[in-house]
PDB file of C-alpha atoms in Angstrom:
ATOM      1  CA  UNK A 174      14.814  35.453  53.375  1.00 89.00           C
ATOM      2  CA  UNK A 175      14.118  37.632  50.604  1.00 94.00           C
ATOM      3  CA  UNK A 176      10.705  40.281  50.744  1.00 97.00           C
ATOM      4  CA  UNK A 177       9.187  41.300  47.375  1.00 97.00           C
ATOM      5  CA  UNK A 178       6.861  43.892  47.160  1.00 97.00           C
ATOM      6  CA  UNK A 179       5.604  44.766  43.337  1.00 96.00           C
ATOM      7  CA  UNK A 180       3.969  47.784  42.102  1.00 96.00           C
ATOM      8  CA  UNK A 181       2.879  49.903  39.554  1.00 97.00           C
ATOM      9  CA  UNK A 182      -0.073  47.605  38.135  1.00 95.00           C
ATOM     10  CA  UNK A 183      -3.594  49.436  37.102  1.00 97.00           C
ATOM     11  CA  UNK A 184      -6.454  49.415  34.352  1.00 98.00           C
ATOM     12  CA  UNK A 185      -4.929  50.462  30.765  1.00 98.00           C
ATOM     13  CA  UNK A 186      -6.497  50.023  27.104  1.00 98.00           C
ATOM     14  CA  UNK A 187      -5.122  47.901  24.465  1.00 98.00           C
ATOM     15  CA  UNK A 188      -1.596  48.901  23.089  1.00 98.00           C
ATOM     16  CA  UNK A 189      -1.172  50.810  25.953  1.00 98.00           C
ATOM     17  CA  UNK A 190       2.672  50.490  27.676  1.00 98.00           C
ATOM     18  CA  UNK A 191       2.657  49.851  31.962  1.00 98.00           C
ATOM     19  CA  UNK A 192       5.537  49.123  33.745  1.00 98.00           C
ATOM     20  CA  UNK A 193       5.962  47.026  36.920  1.00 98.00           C
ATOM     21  CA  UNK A 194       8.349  47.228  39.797  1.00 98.00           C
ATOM     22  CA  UNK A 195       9.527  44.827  42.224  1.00 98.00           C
ATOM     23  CA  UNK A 196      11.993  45.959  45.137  1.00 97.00           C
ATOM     24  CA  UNK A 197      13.797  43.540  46.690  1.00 96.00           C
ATOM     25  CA  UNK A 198      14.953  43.193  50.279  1.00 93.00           C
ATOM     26  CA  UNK A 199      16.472  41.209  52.963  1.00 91.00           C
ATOM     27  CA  UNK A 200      19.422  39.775  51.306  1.00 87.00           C
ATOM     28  CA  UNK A 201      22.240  40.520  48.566  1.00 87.00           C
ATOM     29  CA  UNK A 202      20.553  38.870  45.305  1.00 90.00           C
ATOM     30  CA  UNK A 203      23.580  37.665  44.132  1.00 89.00           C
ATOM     31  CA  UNK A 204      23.085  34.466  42.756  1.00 90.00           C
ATOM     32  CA  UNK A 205      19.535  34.535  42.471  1.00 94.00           C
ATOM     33  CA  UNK A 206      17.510  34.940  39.430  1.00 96.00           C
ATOM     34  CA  UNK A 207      14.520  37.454  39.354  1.00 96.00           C
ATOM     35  CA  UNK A 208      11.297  37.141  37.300  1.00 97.00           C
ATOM     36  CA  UNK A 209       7.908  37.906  36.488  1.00 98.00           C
ATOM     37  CA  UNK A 210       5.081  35.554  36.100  1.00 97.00           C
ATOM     38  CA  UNK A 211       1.160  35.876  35.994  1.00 98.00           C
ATOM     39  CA  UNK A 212      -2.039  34.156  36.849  1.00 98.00           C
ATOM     40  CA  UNK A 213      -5.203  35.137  34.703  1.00 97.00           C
ATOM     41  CA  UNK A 214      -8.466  34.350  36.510  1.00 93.00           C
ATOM     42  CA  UNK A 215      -9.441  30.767  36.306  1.00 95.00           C
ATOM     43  CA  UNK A 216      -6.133  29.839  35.155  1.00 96.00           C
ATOM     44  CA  UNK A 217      -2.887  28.364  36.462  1.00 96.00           C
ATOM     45  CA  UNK A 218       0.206  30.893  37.587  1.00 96.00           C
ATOM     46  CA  UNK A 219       2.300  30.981  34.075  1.00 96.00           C
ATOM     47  CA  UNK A 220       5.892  32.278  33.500  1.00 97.00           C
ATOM     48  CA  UNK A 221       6.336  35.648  31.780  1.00 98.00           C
ATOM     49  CA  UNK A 222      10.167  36.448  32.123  1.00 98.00           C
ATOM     50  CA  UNK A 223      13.250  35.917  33.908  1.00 97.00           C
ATOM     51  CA  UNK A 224      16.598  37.883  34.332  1.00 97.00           C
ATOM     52  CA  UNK A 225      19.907  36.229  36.425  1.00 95.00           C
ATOM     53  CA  UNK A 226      20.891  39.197  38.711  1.00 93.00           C
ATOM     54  CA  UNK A 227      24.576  38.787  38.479  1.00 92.00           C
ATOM     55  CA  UNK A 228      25.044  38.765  34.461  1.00 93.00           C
ATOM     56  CA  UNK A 229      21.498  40.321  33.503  1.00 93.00           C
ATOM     57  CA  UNK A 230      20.875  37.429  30.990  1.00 95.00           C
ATOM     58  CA  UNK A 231      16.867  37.172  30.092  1.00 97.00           C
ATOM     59  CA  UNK A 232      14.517  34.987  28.913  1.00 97.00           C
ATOM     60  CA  UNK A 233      11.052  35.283  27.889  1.00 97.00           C
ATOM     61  CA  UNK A 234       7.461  33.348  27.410  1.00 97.00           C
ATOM     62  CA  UNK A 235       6.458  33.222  23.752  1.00 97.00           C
ATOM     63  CA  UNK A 236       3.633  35.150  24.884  1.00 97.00           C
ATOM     64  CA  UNK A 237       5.422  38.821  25.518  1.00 98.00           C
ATOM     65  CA  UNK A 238       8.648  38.234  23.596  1.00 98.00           C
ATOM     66  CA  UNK A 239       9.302  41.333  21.954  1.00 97.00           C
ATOM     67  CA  UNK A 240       6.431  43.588  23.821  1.00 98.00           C
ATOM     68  CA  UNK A 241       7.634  42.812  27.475  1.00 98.00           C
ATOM     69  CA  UNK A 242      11.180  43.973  28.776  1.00 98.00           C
ATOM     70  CA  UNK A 243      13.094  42.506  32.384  1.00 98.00           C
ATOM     71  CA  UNK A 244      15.602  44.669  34.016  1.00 97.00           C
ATOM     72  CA  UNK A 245      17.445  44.716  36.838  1.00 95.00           C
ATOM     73  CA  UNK A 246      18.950  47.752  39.051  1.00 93.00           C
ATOM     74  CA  UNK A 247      21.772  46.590  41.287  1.00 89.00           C
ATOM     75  CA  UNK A 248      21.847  49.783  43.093  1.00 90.00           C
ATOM     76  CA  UNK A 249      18.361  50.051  43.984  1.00 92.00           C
ATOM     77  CA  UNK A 250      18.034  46.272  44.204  1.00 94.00           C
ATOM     78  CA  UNK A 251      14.693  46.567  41.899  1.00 96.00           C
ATOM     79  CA  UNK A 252      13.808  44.372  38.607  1.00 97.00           C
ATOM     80  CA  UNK A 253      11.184  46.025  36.440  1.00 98.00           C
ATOM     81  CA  UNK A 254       8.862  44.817  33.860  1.00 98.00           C
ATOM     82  CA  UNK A 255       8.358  46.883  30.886  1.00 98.00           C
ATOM     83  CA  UNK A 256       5.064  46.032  29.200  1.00 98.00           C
ATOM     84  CA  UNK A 257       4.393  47.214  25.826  1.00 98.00           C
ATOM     85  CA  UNK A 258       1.664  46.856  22.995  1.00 98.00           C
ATOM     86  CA  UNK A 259      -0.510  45.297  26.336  1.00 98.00           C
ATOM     87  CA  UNK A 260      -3.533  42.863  25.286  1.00 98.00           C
ATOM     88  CA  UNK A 261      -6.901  41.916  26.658  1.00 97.00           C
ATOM     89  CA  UNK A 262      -4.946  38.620  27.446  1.00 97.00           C
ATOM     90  CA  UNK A 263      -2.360  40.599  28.874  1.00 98.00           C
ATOM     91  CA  UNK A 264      -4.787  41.062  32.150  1.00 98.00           C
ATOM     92  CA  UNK A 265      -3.779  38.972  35.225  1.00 98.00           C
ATOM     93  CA  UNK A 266      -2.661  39.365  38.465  1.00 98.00           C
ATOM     94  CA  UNK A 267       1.732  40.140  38.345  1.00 98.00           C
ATOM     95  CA  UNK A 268       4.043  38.458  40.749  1.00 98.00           C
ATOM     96  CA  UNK A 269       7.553  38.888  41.638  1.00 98.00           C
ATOM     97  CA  UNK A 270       9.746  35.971  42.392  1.00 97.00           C
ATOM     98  CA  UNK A 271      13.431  35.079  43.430  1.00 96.00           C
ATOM     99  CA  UNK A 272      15.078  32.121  43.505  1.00 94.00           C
ATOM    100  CA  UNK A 273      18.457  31.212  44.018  1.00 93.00           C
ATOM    101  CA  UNK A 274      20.228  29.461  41.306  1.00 89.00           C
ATOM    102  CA  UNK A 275      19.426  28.857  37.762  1.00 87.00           C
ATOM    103  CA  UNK A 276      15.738  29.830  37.039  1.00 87.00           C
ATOM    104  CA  UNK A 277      12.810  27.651  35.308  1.00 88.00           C
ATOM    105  CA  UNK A 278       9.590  28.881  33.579  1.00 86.00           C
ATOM    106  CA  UNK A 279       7.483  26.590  36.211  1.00 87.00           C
ATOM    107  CA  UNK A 280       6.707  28.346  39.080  1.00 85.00           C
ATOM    108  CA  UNK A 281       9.063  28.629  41.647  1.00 87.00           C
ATOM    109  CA  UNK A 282       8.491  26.113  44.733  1.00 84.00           C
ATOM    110  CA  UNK A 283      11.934  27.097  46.215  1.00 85.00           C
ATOM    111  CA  UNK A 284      11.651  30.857  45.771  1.00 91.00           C
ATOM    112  CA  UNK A 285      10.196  33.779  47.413  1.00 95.00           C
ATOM    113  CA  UNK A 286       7.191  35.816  45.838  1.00 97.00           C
ATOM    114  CA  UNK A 287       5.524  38.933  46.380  1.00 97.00           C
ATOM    115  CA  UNK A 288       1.551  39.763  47.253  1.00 97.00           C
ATOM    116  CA  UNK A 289       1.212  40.377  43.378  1.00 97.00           C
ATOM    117  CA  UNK A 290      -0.079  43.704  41.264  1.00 98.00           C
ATOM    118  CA  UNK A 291      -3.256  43.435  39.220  1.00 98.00           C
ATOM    119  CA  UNK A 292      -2.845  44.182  35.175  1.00 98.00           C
ATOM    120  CA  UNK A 293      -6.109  45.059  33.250  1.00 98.00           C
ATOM    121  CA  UNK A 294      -6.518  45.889  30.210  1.00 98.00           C
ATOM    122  CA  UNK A 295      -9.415  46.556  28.674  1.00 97.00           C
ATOM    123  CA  UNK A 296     -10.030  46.127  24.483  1.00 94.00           C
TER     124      UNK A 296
END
């Protein structure tokens, strides 16, 4: 069992920068992968990034590639979300996930997620 808890979400303007926490707990994450996605009102939960805990490799959505940062930090067993340059389309609810293994950008139905942190920004 792995428990997620995410925070540091709030109500920020256009090309304003937020960043978003997840701590982990409940097991060593070694092996898993760690990631961010997002679900917009009205609209399905999408993929925003990923990062394998053990080598730190990332990959991002289209979307936020080159705005939005993933890191990890073994010691504290958190992965953050750096969120730059934020858009009006930017505004969704953000949920932590873990899975073991090799991660996909579909959501994850083998992983474990967190109660989510809300993301508005306002143009």
């Amino acid at each position: 069992q792995v428990q997620l808890v995410e925070s540091g979400g709030g109500l920020v303007q256009a090309g304003d920068s937020l960043r978003l926490s997840c701590a982990a707990s409940g097991r060593t994450l070694s092996g898993y992968s760690m990631g961010w996605f997002r679900q917009a009102p009205g609209k399905e939960r999408e993929f925003v990034a990923t990062i394998r805990w053990s080598t730190g490799i990332t990959y991002y959505a289209d979307s936020v590639k080159g705005r939005f940062t993933i890191s990890r930090e073994n010691a504290k067993n958190t992965v953050d979300l750096q969120m730059n340059n934020l858009k009006p389309e930017d505004t969704a609810v953000y949920y932590c996930a873990a899975k073991p293994g090799v991660a996909t950008t579909t959501p994850w139905a083998n992983g474990y997620w967190g109660q989510g942190t809300k993301v508005t920004v306002s143009s």
